[in-house]
Coordinates of C-alpha atoms in Angstrom, one line a residue:
X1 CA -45.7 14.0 47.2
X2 CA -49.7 12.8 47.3
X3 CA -48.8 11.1 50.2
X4 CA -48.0 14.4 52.4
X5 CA -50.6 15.8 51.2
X6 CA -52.9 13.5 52.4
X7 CA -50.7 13.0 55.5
X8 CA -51.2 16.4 56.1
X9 CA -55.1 16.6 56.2
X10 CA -55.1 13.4 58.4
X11 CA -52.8 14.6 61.3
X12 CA -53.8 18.2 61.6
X13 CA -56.1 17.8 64.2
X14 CA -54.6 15.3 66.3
X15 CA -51.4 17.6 66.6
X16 CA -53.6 19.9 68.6
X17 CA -53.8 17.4 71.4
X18 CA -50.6 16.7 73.6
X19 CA -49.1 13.8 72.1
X20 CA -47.2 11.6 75.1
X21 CA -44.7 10.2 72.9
X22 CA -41.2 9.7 74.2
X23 CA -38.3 9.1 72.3
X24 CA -36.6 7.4 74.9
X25 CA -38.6 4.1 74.1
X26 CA -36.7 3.2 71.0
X27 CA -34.1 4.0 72.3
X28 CA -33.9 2.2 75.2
X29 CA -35.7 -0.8 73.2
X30 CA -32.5 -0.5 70.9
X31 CA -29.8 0.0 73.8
X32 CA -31.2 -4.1 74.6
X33 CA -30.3 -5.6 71.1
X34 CA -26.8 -5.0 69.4
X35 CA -28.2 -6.7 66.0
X36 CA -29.9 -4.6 63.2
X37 CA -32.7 -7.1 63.6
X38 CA -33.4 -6.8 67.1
X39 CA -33.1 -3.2 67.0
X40 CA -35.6 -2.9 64.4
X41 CA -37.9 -4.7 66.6
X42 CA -38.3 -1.8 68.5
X43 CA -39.6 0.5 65.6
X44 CA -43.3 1.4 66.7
X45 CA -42.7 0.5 70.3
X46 CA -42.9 4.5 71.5
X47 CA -45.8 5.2 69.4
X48 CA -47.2 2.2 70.5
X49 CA -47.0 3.2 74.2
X50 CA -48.1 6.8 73.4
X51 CA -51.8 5.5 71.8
X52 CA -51.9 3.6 75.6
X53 CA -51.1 6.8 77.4
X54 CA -52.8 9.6 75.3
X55 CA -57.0 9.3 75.8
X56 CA -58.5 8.7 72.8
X57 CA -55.2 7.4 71.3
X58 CA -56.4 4.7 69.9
X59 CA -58.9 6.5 67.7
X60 CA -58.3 7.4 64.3
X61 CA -56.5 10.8 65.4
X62 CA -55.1 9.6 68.6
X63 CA -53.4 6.7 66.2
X64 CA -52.2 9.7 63.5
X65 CA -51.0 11.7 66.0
X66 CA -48.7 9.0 67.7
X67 CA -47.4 7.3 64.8
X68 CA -46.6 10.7 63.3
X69 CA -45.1 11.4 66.9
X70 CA -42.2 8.5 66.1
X71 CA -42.1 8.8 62.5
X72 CA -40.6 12.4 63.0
X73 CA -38.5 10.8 65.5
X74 CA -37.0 8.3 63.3
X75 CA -37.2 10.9 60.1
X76 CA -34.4 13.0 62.5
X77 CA -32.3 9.8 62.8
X78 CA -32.4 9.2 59.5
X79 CA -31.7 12.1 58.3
X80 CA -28.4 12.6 61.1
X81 CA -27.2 8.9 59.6
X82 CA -27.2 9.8 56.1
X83 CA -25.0 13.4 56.5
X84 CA -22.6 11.0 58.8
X85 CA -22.7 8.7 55.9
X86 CA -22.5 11.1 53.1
X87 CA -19.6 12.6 54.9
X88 CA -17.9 8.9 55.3
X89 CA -18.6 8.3 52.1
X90 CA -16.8 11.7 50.8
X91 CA -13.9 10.6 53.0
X92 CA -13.7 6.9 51.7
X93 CA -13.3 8.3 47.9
X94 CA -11.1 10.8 48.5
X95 CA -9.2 8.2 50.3
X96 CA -9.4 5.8 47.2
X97 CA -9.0 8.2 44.8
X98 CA -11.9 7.5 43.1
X99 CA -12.2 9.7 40.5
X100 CA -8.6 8.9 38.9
X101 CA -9.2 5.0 39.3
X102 CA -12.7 5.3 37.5
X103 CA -14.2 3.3 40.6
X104 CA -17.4 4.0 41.2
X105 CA -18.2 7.0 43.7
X106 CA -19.6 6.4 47.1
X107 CA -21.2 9.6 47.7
X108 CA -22.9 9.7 44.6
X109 CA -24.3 5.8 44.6
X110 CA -25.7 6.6 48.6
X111 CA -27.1 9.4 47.3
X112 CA -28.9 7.9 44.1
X113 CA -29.8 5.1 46.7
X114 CA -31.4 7.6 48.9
X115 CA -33.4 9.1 46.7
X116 CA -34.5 5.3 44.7
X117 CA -35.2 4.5 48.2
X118 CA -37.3 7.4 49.0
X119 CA -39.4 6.8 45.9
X120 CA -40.0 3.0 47.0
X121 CA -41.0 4.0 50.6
X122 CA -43.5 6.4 49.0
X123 CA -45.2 3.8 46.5
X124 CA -45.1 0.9 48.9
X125 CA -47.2 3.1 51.7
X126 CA -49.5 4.4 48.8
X127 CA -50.2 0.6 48.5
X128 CA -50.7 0.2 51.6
X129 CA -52.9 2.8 51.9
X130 CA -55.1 2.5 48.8
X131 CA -55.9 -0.9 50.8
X132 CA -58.5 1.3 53.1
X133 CA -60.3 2.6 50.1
X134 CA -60.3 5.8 51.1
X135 CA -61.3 5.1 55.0
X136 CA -60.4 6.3 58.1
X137 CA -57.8 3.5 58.3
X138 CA -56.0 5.1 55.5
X139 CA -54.4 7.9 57.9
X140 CA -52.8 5.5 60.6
X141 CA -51.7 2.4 57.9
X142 CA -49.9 5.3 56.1
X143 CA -48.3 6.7 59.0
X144 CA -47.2 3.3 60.2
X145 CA -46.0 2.2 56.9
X146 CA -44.2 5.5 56.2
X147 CA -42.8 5.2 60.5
X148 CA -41.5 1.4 59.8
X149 CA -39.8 1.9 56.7
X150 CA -37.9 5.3 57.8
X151 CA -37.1 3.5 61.1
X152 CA -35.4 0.6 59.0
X153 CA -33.7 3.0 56.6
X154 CA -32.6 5.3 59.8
X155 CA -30.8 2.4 61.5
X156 CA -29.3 0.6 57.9
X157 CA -27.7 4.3 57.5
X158 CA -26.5 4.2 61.1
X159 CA -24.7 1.0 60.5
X160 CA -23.5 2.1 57.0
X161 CA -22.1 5.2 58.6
X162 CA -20.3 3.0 61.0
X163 CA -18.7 0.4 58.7
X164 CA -17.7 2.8 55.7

């Protein structure tokens, strides 16, 4: 929770420029590599391009605005993944029974994964941002730290929703 707060003071003004960033980089990026690895690869690629287009994108705002730009983009994703995986997951232990076997539930170990997982994204991008000591690198290493790791949960749930 510190962490949008903070987020929030250091994207406010750059959301009241135009920010050029296109969604369709990603995807395109991902449409060129079936593996997860690959299409990881391609996390930061739109907000990337967007610092490159937008003037002054490669100042401290330009940066926040950008990376915040794709990390919504990916937070969608991510979001869309885990209700198709929830909703697999509610599927495969009806299907198994699980209650009446005493196996364990799939809906309720994605969710308690989601949530461990949301706690670990948020301490390991406070680390990385207590690394600027409160400078104006703190904004953009938190944005990117917060973008990468919600891009790599977003496509792990994609291919969990998938395979379950």
């Amino acid at each position: 929770m510190r962490w949008m707060i903070a987020l929030l003071a250091l994207t406010g003004s750059a959301m009241a420029q135009d920010v050029p960033f296109d969604p369709a980089v990603p995807e395109q990026c991902e449409a060129n590599g079936p593996e997860l690895a690959e299409r990881e690869a391609c996390i930061g690629q739109g907000a990337n391009l967007c610092m490159d287009r937008m003037e002054g994108g490669h100042s401290t705002m330009g940066m926040n605005g950008c990376l915040d730009a794709e990390l919504q983009y990916w937070d969608g994703r991510l979001n869309a993944h885990y209700r198709e995986a929830m909703a697999r997951a509610k599927a495969f232990d009806a299907d198994m029974a699980t209650a009446q076997n005493g196996l364990l539930s799939s809906e309720e170990t994605l969710r308690e994964m989601q949530w461990a997982w949301i706690t670990y994204r948020d301490a390991k991008c406070d680390f990385v941002r207590s690394q600027w000591s409160g400078g104006t690198g703190q904004g953009p290493a938190m944005l990117s730290c917060l973008m990468v790791e919600t891009g790599r949960q977003a496509l792990w749930l994609q291919v969990q929703a998938v395979n379950m």
